[in-house]
């Protein structure tokens, strides 16, 4: 397999690339470095390019004899998507449509697509299975659901074979501690908590404590980034072996509240963090917890990191060793 990884310099992308490299796959990272980091790509071939640049995409596909694509390149911050919807629809929808055009023009029909738990919105039942109603409460989730629907049509009409992976809350970092989560702005809970542990955040904000959950704060299913990466490898192999288009959830099946995540980080570091209750963040569902039975059964996926404290410990190692992210690497 010769694999094009769009967004391979980003958080989940770079971890997946690391796993693919370890297995000896030929990987070409394609990233415009708007949110990704060149320093996160240590060994693979790197092409600086935008998913809107059809010519560069087509050249890259031809030059490196690409056989499959893993498409991470997207904007992915729920909160930002609510204030900048235009950027999110443009990048995640129009950009992905362009990538699909170039792929099909060049005969590439195997695609692993980054989707999200945000496609479900506020489901009535938990854990969430793939067939439950999709009704996103934020723009980010809507952009991904639109593309899932488009890909289903392209699969029927043009023979595209895709596997969409609906990530719940990605977190943690690679064991070596040289790649990890580094967003600008950082809006995700675990990195913000760990930045607070490093004294880099003045006061941690808990967005809402009046949700209908165990302690009033939002509940999420935190899944280690390497376990997400492994699922991409299983999906690529499945597609190469003739698996048809499909959609899978990726989560641990355990829900942790915002307060529980903060408490776990406090236990790990021995610190008491400054925190305050802030208003709810627009677009946040109360509870998102996955059933990942489908991918376990179909593709044999088995997450390695099931303990939230161990997951946070891997992220802590990255943040402690790289308090300024990739900036000084
Ligand atoms: N959250 C919070 N304070 C923060 C950042 C996040 O209370 O500074 C909450 C957020 O409202 C959500 C949960 O933490 O309920 C996880 O948010 P994150 O942005 O990490 O992931 P999301 O679920 O939005 O993809």
mmCIF file of C-alpha atoms and ligand atoms in Angstrom:
data_model
loop_
_atom_site.group_PDB
_atom_site.id
_atom_site.type_symbol
_atom_site.label_atom_id
_atom_site.label_comp_id
_atom_site.label_asym_id
_atom_site.label_seq_id
_atom_site.Cartn_x
_atom_site.Cartn_y
_atom_site.Cartn_z
ATOM 1 C CA UNK A 1 0.000 0.000 0.000
ATOM 2 C CA UNK A 2 1.142 3.539 -0.736
ATOM 3 C CA UNK A 3 -0.919 5.803 1.496
ATOM 4 C CA UNK A 4 -1.638 9.523 1.215
ATOM 5 C CA UNK A 5 -2.418 11.002 4.634
ATOM 6 C CA UNK A 6 -4.023 14.423 4.392
ATOM 7 C CA UNK A 7 -3.643 16.299 7.657
ATOM 8 C CA UNK A 8 -0.839 13.906 8.624
ATOM 9 C CA UNK A 9 0.952 16.712 10.489
ATOM 10 C CA UNK A 10 -2.004 17.129 12.839
ATOM 11 C CA UNK A 11 -2.725 15.426 16.130
ATOM 12 C CA UNK A 12 -4.513 12.186 15.180
ATOM 13 C CA UNK A 13 -2.872 12.206 11.737
ATOM 14 C CA UNK A 14 0.698 12.249 13.042
ATOM 15 C CA UNK A 15 -0.001 9.436 15.506
ATOM 16 C CA UNK A 16 -1.558 7.303 12.772
ATOM 17 C CA UNK A 17 1.391 8.040 10.489
ATOM 18 C CA UNK A 18 3.773 6.882 13.224
ATOM 19 C CA UNK A 19 1.914 3.563 13.490
ATOM 20 C CA UNK A 20 1.826 3.109 9.707
ATOM 21 C CA UNK A 21 5.582 3.789 9.511
ATOM 22 C CA UNK A 22 6.237 1.176 12.189
ATOM 23 C CA UNK A 23 4.410 -1.363 10.022
ATOM 24 C CA UNK A 24 6.602 -0.461 7.055
ATOM 25 C CA UNK A 25 3.943 1.208 4.900
ATOM 26 C CA UNK A 26 4.928 3.862 2.383
ATOM 27 C CA UNK A 27 3.315 7.041 3.698
ATOM 28 C CA UNK A 28 3.080 10.474 2.110
ATOM 29 C CA UNK A 29 1.908 13.222 4.451
ATOM 30 C CA UNK A 30 -0.018 15.999 2.689
ATOM 31 C CA UNK A 31 -0.688 18.998 4.925
ATOM 32 C CA UNK A 32 -0.998 22.761 4.472
ATOM 33 C CA UNK A 33 0.420 23.353 7.982
ATOM 34 C CA UNK A 34 -2.374 25.789 8.868
ATOM 35 C CA UNK A 35 -3.129 23.779 12.011
ATOM 36 C CA UNK A 36 -0.596 20.953 11.603
ATOM 37 C CA UNK A 37 3.080 20.976 12.612
ATOM 38 C CA UNK A 38 5.954 20.070 10.310
ATOM 39 C CA UNK A 39 7.873 18.872 13.393
ATOM 40 C CA UNK A 40 5.192 16.216 13.963
ATOM 41 C CA UNK A 41 6.289 14.492 10.738
ATOM 42 C CA UNK A 42 9.552 12.851 11.616
ATOM 43 C CA UNK A 43 10.218 10.244 8.939
ATOM 44 C CA UNK A 44 7.576 10.136 6.210
ATOM 45 C CA UNK A 45 7.671 11.951 2.909
ATOM 46 C CA UNK A 46 6.078 15.353 3.366
ATOM 47 C CA UNK A 47 4.260 17.466 0.772
ATOM 48 C CA UNK A 48 3.139 20.918 1.867
ATOM 49 C CA UNK A 49 -0.170 21.302 0.092
ATOM 50 C CA UNK A 50 -3.791 22.262 0.444
ATOM 51 C CA UNK A 51 -6.750 19.977 -0.245
ATOM 52 C CA UNK A 52 -8.104 22.741 -2.510
ATOM 53 C CA UNK A 53 -4.997 22.529 -4.714
ATOM 54 C CA UNK A 54 -6.188 19.920 -7.240
ATOM 55 C CA UNK A 55 -3.021 20.049 -9.300
ATOM 56 C CA UNK A 56 -0.695 19.411 -6.365
ATOM 57 C CA UNK A 57 -2.959 16.657 -5.063
ATOM 58 C CA UNK A 58 -3.058 14.930 -8.469
ATOM 59 C CA UNK A 59 0.733 15.286 -8.883
ATOM 60 C CA UNK A 60 1.313 13.765 -5.459
ATOM 61 C CA UNK A 61 -1.039 10.865 -6.129
ATOM 62 C CA UNK A 62 0.687 10.096 -9.443
ATOM 63 C CA UNK A 63 4.270 10.680 -8.308
ATOM 64 C CA UNK A 64 4.011 8.370 -5.295
ATOM 65 C CA UNK A 65 1.681 5.785 -6.877
ATOM 66 C CA UNK A 66 -0.884 6.308 -4.122
ATOM 67 C CA UNK A 67 -3.334 3.434 -3.616
ATOM 68 C CA UNK A 68 -5.390 4.710 -0.649
ATOM 69 C CA UNK A 69 -6.099 7.916 1.208
ATOM 70 C CA UNK A 70 -6.603 8.624 4.904
ATOM 71 C CA UNK A 71 -8.285 12.016 5.148
ATOM 72 C CA UNK A 72 -7.716 13.878 8.418
ATOM 73 C CA UNK A 73 -7.348 17.402 7.017
ATOM 74 C CA UNK A 74 -10.218 19.394 8.536
ATOM 75 C CA UNK A 75 -11.101 21.999 11.116
ATOM 76 C CA UNK A 76 -12.219 20.185 14.245
ATOM 77 C CA UNK A 77 -13.030 22.550 17.105
ATOM 78 C CA UNK A 78 -16.671 22.408 18.151
ATOM 79 C CA UNK A 79 -16.712 25.819 19.843
ATOM 80 C CA UNK A 80 -14.943 27.614 16.991
ATOM 81 C CA UNK A 81 -17.262 25.988 14.443
ATOM 82 C CA UNK A 82 -20.190 27.818 16.030
ATOM 83 C CA UNK A 83 -18.607 31.252 15.523
ATOM 84 C CA UNK A 84 -16.886 30.557 12.192
ATOM 85 C CA UNK A 85 -19.349 28.323 10.309
ATOM 86 C CA UNK A 86 -18.229 29.585 6.880
ATOM 87 C CA UNK A 87 -14.647 28.425 7.424
ATOM 88 C CA UNK A 88 -15.865 25.025 8.640
ATOM 89 C CA UNK A 89 -18.265 24.380 5.732
ATOM 90 C CA UNK A 90 -15.672 25.593 3.242
ATOM 91 C CA UNK A 91 -12.758 23.537 4.540
ATOM 92 C CA UNK A 92 -14.520 20.386 5.692
ATOM 93 C CA UNK A 93 -17.174 20.139 2.978
ATOM 94 C CA UNK A 94 -15.882 21.940 -0.128
ATOM 95 C CA UNK A 95 -12.280 20.872 0.546
ATOM 96 C CA UNK A 96 -13.262 17.224 0.972
ATOM 97 C CA UNK A 97 -15.427 17.333 -2.175
ATOM 98 C CA UNK A 98 -12.364 18.545 -4.039
ATOM 99 C CA UNK A 99 -10.227 15.740 -2.633
ATOM 100 C CA UNK A 100 -12.869 13.189 -3.679
ATOM 101 C CA UNK A 101 -12.916 14.617 -7.223
ATOM 102 C CA UNK A 102 -9.151 14.309 -7.540
ATOM 103 C CA UNK A 103 -9.147 10.811 -6.061
ATOM 104 C CA UNK A 104 -11.817 9.557 -8.444
ATOM 105 C CA UNK A 105 -10.197 11.252 -11.455
ATOM 106 C CA UNK A 106 -7.028 9.346 -10.588
ATOM 107 C CA UNK A 107 -8.722 6.012 -9.946
ATOM 108 C CA UNK A 108 -8.230 6.027 -6.146
ATOM 109 C CA UNK A 109 -11.259 4.413 -4.518
ATOM 110 C CA UNK A 110 -10.095 3.531 -1.004
ATOM 111 C CA UNK A 111 -10.638 6.172 1.651
ATOM 112 C CA UNK A 112 -10.577 6.230 5.446
ATOM 113 C CA UNK A 113 -12.430 9.311 6.625
ATOM 114 C CA UNK A 114 -12.235 11.122 9.990
ATOM 115 C CA UNK A 115 -15.746 11.557 11.298
ATOM 116 C CA UNK A 116 -16.978 12.369 14.749
ATOM 117 C CA UNK A 117 -19.358 11.568 17.582
ATOM 118 C CA UNK A 118 -20.684 15.084 16.998
ATOM 119 C CA UNK A 119 -22.782 13.697 14.083
ATOM 120 C CA UNK A 120 -25.213 12.265 16.655
ATOM 121 C CA UNK A 121 -26.078 15.468 18.476
ATOM 122 C CA UNK A 122 -27.961 14.671 21.679
ATOM 123 C CA UNK A 123 -29.029 11.003 21.403
ATOM 124 C CA UNK A 124 -31.738 9.728 23.729
ATOM 125 C CA UNK A 125 -30.011 6.440 24.497
ATOM 126 C CA UNK A 126 -26.524 5.583 25.650
ATOM 127 C CA UNK A 127 -24.173 4.033 24.646
ATOM 128 C CA UNK A 128 -24.540 5.327 21.112
ATOM 129 C CA UNK A 129 -24.654 2.845 18.251
ATOM 130 C CA UNK A 130 -23.976 3.715 14.626
ATOM 131 C CA UNK A 131 -27.595 3.342 13.543
ATOM 132 C CA UNK A 132 -28.997 5.901 16.005
ATOM 133 C CA UNK A 133 -30.457 9.149 14.745
ATOM 134 C CA UNK A 134 -27.963 11.714 13.499
ATOM 135 C CA UNK A 135 -28.885 15.242 14.491
ATOM 136 C CA UNK A 136 -25.759 17.327 15.133
ATOM 137 C CA UNK A 137 -25.973 20.220 17.584
ATOM 138 C CA UNK A 138 -22.930 22.019 16.197
ATOM 139 C CA UNK A 139 -21.512 23.083 12.829
ATOM 140 C CA UNK A 140 -18.484 20.789 13.099
ATOM 141 C CA UNK A 141 -20.747 17.742 13.419
ATOM 142 C CA UNK A 142 -22.912 18.967 10.527
ATOM 143 C CA UNK A 143 -19.889 19.301 8.198
ATOM 144 C CA UNK A 144 -18.866 15.710 8.919
ATOM 145 C CA UNK A 145 -22.406 14.336 8.539
ATOM 146 C CA UNK A 146 -22.769 16.093 5.189
ATOM 147 C CA UNK A 147 -19.591 14.403 3.974
ATOM 148 C CA UNK A 148 -20.669 10.999 5.271
ATOM 149 C CA UNK A 149 -23.849 11.375 3.215
ATOM 150 C CA UNK A 150 -21.917 12.510 0.149
ATOM 151 C CA UNK A 151 -19.554 9.551 0.433
ATOM 152 C CA UNK A 152 -22.484 7.141 0.671
ATOM 153 C CA UNK A 153 -23.783 8.576 -2.636
ATOM 154 C CA UNK A 154 -20.323 8.416 -4.235
ATOM 155 C CA UNK A 155 -19.993 4.850 -3.061
ATOM 156 C CA UNK A 156 -23.235 3.913 -4.861
ATOM 157 C CA UNK A 157 -22.570 5.951 -7.987
ATOM 158 C CA UNK A 158 -18.786 5.898 -8.467
ATOM 159 C CA UNK A 159 -17.580 2.820 -6.587
ATOM 160 C CA UNK A 160 -15.822 4.779 -3.834
ATOM 161 C CA UNK A 161 -15.001 2.442 -0.930
ATOM 162 C CA UNK A 162 -14.792 4.383 2.305
ATOM 163 C CA UNK A 163 -14.710 3.681 5.993
ATOM 164 C CA UNK A 164 -15.812 6.599 8.147
ATOM 165 C CA UNK A 165 -14.549 6.483 11.732
ATOM 166 C CA UNK A 166 -16.610 8.432 14.239
ATOM 167 C CA UNK A 167 -14.145 9.449 16.922
ATOM 168 C CA UNK A 168 -15.364 10.197 20.391
ATOM 169 C CA UNK A 169 -12.895 12.325 22.424
ATOM 170 C CA UNK A 170 -9.345 11.821 21.163
ATOM 171 C CA UNK A 171 -6.670 12.297 23.802
ATOM 172 C CA UNK A 172 -3.288 11.082 25.056
ATOM 173 C CA UNK A 173 0.025 10.954 23.265
ATOM 174 C CA UNK A 174 2.514 8.541 21.734
ATOM 175 C CA UNK A 175 4.719 6.599 24.178
ATOM 176 C CA UNK A 176 7.953 8.226 23.008
ATOM 177 C CA UNK A 177 6.596 11.609 24.111
ATOM 178 C CA UNK A 178 7.888 13.426 21.003
ATOM 179 C CA UNK A 179 4.498 13.960 19.359
ATOM 180 C CA UNK A 180 1.288 15.024 21.034
ATOM 181 C CA UNK A 181 -1.649 17.404 21.029
ATOM 182 C CA UNK A 182 -0.839 21.013 20.104
ATOM 183 C CA UNK A 183 -3.756 23.125 18.876
ATOM 184 C CA UNK A 184 -3.820 26.879 18.492
ATOM 185 C CA UNK A 185 -6.062 27.989 20.056
ATOM 186 C CA UNK A 186 -6.252 25.028 22.436
ATOM 187 C CA UNK A 187 -9.891 24.401 23.346
ATOM 188 C CA UNK A 188 -9.866 20.716 24.349
ATOM 189 C CA UNK A 189 -10.373 19.771 27.947
ATOM 190 C CA UNK A 190 -7.431 17.455 28.698
ATOM 191 C CA UNK A 191 -4.678 19.654 27.213
ATOM 192 C CA UNK A 192 -6.178 22.698 28.944
ATOM 193 C CA UNK A 193 -6.237 20.848 32.263
ATOM 194 C CA UNK A 194 -2.599 19.810 31.794
ATOM 195 C CA UNK A 195 -1.619 23.346 30.798
ATOM 196 C CA UNK A 196 -3.228 24.467 34.049
ATOM 197 C CA UNK A 197 -1.033 21.890 35.831
ATOM 198 C CA UNK A 198 1.984 23.577 34.217
ATOM 199 C CA UNK A 199 0.762 26.988 35.384
ATOM 200 C CA UNK A 200 0.046 28.045 31.795
ATOM 201 C CA UNK A 201 -3.700 28.527 32.276
ATOM 202 C CA UNK A 202 -4.818 31.030 34.902
ATOM 203 C CA UNK A 203 -8.149 29.446 35.796
ATOM 204 C CA UNK A 204 -9.788 26.398 34.293
ATOM 205 C CA UNK A 205 -13.337 26.997 33.124
ATOM 206 C CA UNK A 206 -15.915 24.240 33.565
ATOM 207 C CA UNK A 207 -18.499 24.912 30.869
ATOM 208 C CA UNK A 208 -21.788 24.330 32.659
ATOM 209 C CA UNK A 209 -22.606 22.357 35.821
ATOM 210 C CA UNK A 210 -26.354 22.121 35.271
ATOM 211 C CA UNK A 211 -26.458 19.342 32.666
ATOM 212 C CA UNK A 212 -28.591 16.252 33.388
ATOM 213 C CA UNK A 213 -25.491 14.147 34.225
ATOM 214 C CA UNK A 214 -24.040 12.553 37.379
ATOM 215 C CA UNK A 215 -22.375 15.776 38.641
ATOM 216 C CA UNK A 216 -23.948 18.317 36.295
ATOM 217 C CA UNK A 217 -20.924 18.578 33.977
ATOM 218 C CA UNK A 218 -20.723 17.132 30.449
ATOM 219 C CA UNK A 219 -19.819 13.486 30.045
ATOM 220 C CA UNK A 220 -17.526 12.295 27.260
ATOM 221 C CA UNK A 221 -15.893 9.059 26.130
ATOM 222 C CA UNK A 222 -12.116 9.627 26.063
ATOM 223 C CA UNK A 223 -10.174 7.437 23.647
ATOM 224 C CA UNK A 224 -6.400 7.269 23.252
ATOM 225 C CA UNK A 225 -5.027 8.634 19.996
ATOM 226 C CA UNK A 226 -2.992 5.463 19.342
ATOM 227 C CA UNK A 227 -6.130 3.346 19.654
ATOM 228 C CA UNK A 228 -7.709 5.630 17.049
ATOM 229 C CA UNK A 229 -4.613 5.188 14.876
ATOM 230 C CA UNK A 230 -4.855 1.394 15.097
ATOM 231 C CA UNK A 231 -8.445 1.560 13.868
ATOM 232 C CA UNK A 232 -7.281 3.436 10.747
ATOM 233 C CA UNK A 233 -4.815 0.652 9.998
ATOM 234 C CA UNK A 234 -7.514 -1.995 10.398
ATOM 235 C CA UNK A 235 -9.782 0.065 8.125
ATOM 236 C CA UNK A 236 -7.091 0.446 5.451
ATOM 237 C CA UNK A 237 -6.411 -3.295 5.518
ATOM 238 C CA UNK A 238 -10.123 -4.075 5.362
ATOM 239 C CA UNK A 239 -10.589 -1.831 2.307
ATOM 240 C CA UNK A 240 -7.523 -3.360 0.618
ATOM 241 C CA UNK A 241 -9.083 -6.785 1.193
ATOM 242 C CA UNK A 242 -12.346 -5.819 -0.471
ATOM 243 C CA UNK A 243 -14.391 -4.596 2.518
ATOM 244 C CA UNK A 244 -17.220 -2.377 1.346
ATOM 245 C CA UNK A 245 -18.071 1.113 2.583
ATOM 246 C CA UNK A 246 -18.960 1.308 6.268
ATOM 247 C CA UNK A 247 -19.131 3.525 9.341
ATOM 248 C CA UNK A 248 -17.790 2.790 12.827
ATOM 249 C CA UNK A 249 -17.774 4.423 16.255
ATOM 250 C CA UNK A 250 -14.507 4.610 18.150
ATOM 251 C CA UNK A 251 -14.695 5.025 21.902
ATOM 252 C CA UNK A 252 -13.979 3.170 25.129
ATOM 253 C CA UNK A 253 -17.607 2.898 26.175
ATOM 254 C CA UNK A 254 -16.950 4.684 29.495
ATOM 255 C CA UNK A 255 -18.206 8.186 30.214
ATOM 256 C CA UNK A 256 -16.249 10.667 32.337
ATOM 257 C CA UNK A 257 -17.529 14.059 33.434
ATOM 258 C CA UNK A 258 -15.512 17.262 33.134
ATOM 259 C CA UNK A 259 -15.106 17.262 36.919
ATOM 260 C CA UNK A 260 -13.897 13.631 36.900
ATOM 261 C CA UNK A 261 -11.276 14.410 34.242
ATOM 262 C CA UNK A 262 -9.998 17.346 36.290
ATOM 263 C CA UNK A 263 -9.917 15.182 39.438
ATOM 264 C CA UNK A 264 -7.973 12.437 37.615
ATOM 265 C CA UNK A 265 -5.367 14.990 36.474
ATOM 266 C CA UNK A 266 -5.148 16.414 39.992
ATOM 267 C CA UNK A 267 -4.530 12.930 41.422
ATOM 268 C CA UNK A 268 -1.902 12.203 38.770
ATOM 269 C CA UNK A 269 0.029 15.428 39.325
ATOM 270 C CA UNK A 270 -0.662 15.935 43.036
ATOM 271 C CA UNK A 271 -1.853 19.491 42.289
ATOM 272 C CA UNK A 272 -5.079 21.317 43.063
ATOM 273 C CA UNK A 273 -6.068 23.355 40.047
ATOM 274 C CA UNK A 274 -7.729 26.768 40.042
ATOM 275 C CA UNK A 275 -11.177 26.277 38.458
ATOM 276 C CA UNK A 276 -14.504 28.029 38.114
ATOM 277 C CA UNK A 277 -17.950 27.255 36.756
ATOM 278 C CA UNK A 278 -18.568 29.106 33.499
ATOM 279 C CA UNK A 279 -21.661 29.265 31.238
ATOM 280 C CA UNK A 280 -22.436 26.314 28.989
ATOM 281 C CA UNK A 281 -20.519 26.270 25.680
ATOM 282 C CA UNK A 282 -22.926 26.604 22.740
ATOM 283 C CA UNK A 283 -23.343 23.353 20.817
ATOM 284 C CA UNK A 284 -22.182 20.988 23.603
ATOM 285 C CA UNK A 285 -24.329 17.851 24.104
ATOM 286 C CA UNK A 286 -24.625 16.640 27.733
ATOM 287 C CA UNK A 287 -23.433 13.077 27.218
ATOM 288 C CA UNK A 288 -21.598 11.262 24.419
ATOM 289 C CA UNK A 289 -20.560 7.676 25.108
ATOM 290 C CA UNK A 290 -19.863 5.151 22.365
ATOM 291 C CA UNK A 291 -20.753 1.611 21.685
ATOM 292 C CA UNK A 292 -17.814 0.357 19.608
ATOM 293 C CA UNK A 293 -19.119 -3.201 19.363
ATOM 294 C CA UNK A 294 -19.450 -2.955 15.589
ATOM 295 C CA UNK A 295 -15.765 -2.289 14.852
ATOM 296 C CA UNK A 296 -14.699 -4.785 17.520
ATOM 297 C CA UNK A 297 -16.777 -7.469 15.815
ATOM 298 C CA UNK A 298 -16.163 -6.557 12.161
ATOM 299 C CA UNK A 299 -12.502 -5.516 12.219
ATOM 300 C CA UNK A 300 -11.241 -6.945 15.522
ATOM 301 C CA UNK A 301 -10.407 -3.513 16.994
ATOM 302 C CA UNK A 302 -9.427 -3.629 20.653
ATOM 303 C CA UNK A 303 -8.425 -0.441 22.474
ATOM 304 C CA UNK A 304 -5.231 -0.764 24.513
ATOM 305 C CA UNK A 305 -5.808 2.239 26.792
ATOM 306 C CA UNK A 306 -8.982 1.792 28.816
ATOM 307 C CA UNK A 307 -7.987 3.583 32.034
ATOM 308 C CA UNK A 308 -8.538 7.352 31.970
ATOM 309 C CA UNK A 309 -5.652 7.948 34.410
ATOM 310 C CA UNK A 310 -3.222 6.037 32.169
ATOM 311 C CA UNK A 311 -4.482 7.967 29.128
ATOM 312 C CA UNK A 312 -3.992 11.304 30.897
ATOM 313 C CA UNK A 313 -0.521 10.152 32.024
ATOM 314 C CA UNK A 314 0.568 9.748 28.380
ATOM 315 C CA UNK A 315 -0.675 13.260 27.598
ATOM 316 C CA UNK A 316 1.030 14.605 30.738
ATOM 317 C CA UNK A 317 4.400 13.218 29.591
ATOM 318 C CA UNK A 318 4.039 15.085 26.292
ATOM 319 C CA UNK A 319 2.973 18.375 27.895
ATOM 320 C CA UNK A 320 5.640 18.240 30.596
ATOM 321 C CA UNK A 321 8.405 17.552 28.052
ATOM 322 C CA UNK A 322 7.026 20.036 25.519
ATOM 323 C CA UNK A 323 5.354 22.876 27.462
ATOM 324 C CA UNK A 324 5.347 25.004 24.296
ATOM 325 C CA UNK A 325 4.188 22.194 22.025
ATOM 326 C CA UNK A 326 6.154 21.754 18.820
ATOM 327 C CA UNK A 327 7.433 25.331 18.853
ATOM 328 C CA UNK A 328 10.933 24.512 20.123
ATOM 329 C CA UNK A 329 11.409 21.103 18.558
HETATM 330 N N1 LIG B 1 -14.709 21.751 28.518
HETATM 331 C C1 LIG B 1 -14.717 22.539 29.670
HETATM 332 N N2 LIG B 1 -13.743 23.494 29.791
HETATM 333 C C2 LIG B 1 -12.794 23.707 28.839
HETATM 334 C C3 LIG B 1 -12.803 22.890 27.679
HETATM 335 C C4 LIG B 1 -13.773 21.913 27.552
HETATM 336 O O1 LIG B 1 -15.558 22.408 30.548
HETATM 337 O O2 LIG B 1 -11.964 24.604 29.016
HETATM 338 C C5 LIG B 1 -15.730 20.712 28.379
HETATM 339 C C6 LIG B 1 -16.586 20.873 27.127
HETATM 340 O O3 LIG B 1 -17.672 21.729 27.387
HETATM 341 C C7 LIG B 1 -17.002 19.418 26.867
HETATM 342 C C8 LIG B 1 -15.835 18.593 27.397
HETATM 343 O O4 LIG B 1 -15.088 19.475 28.226
HETATM 344 O O5 LIG B 1 -18.128 19.109 27.620
HETATM 345 C C9 LIG B 1 -14.933 18.090 26.297
HETATM 346 O O6 LIG B 1 -14.647 19.185 25.457
HETATM 347 P P1 LIG B 1 -13.536 19.110 24.327
HETATM 348 O O7 LIG B 1 -13.459 20.482 23.712
HETATM 349 O O8 LIG B 1 -12.273 18.551 24.891
HETATM 350 O O9 LIG B 1 -14.082 18.053 23.290
HETATM 351 P P2 LIG B 1 -15.480 17.995 22.481
HETATM 352 O O10 LIG B 1 -16.356 17.074 23.268
HETATM 353 O O11 LIG B 1 -16.012 19.373 22.352
HETATM 354 O O12 LIG B 1 -15.087 17.412 21.159
#
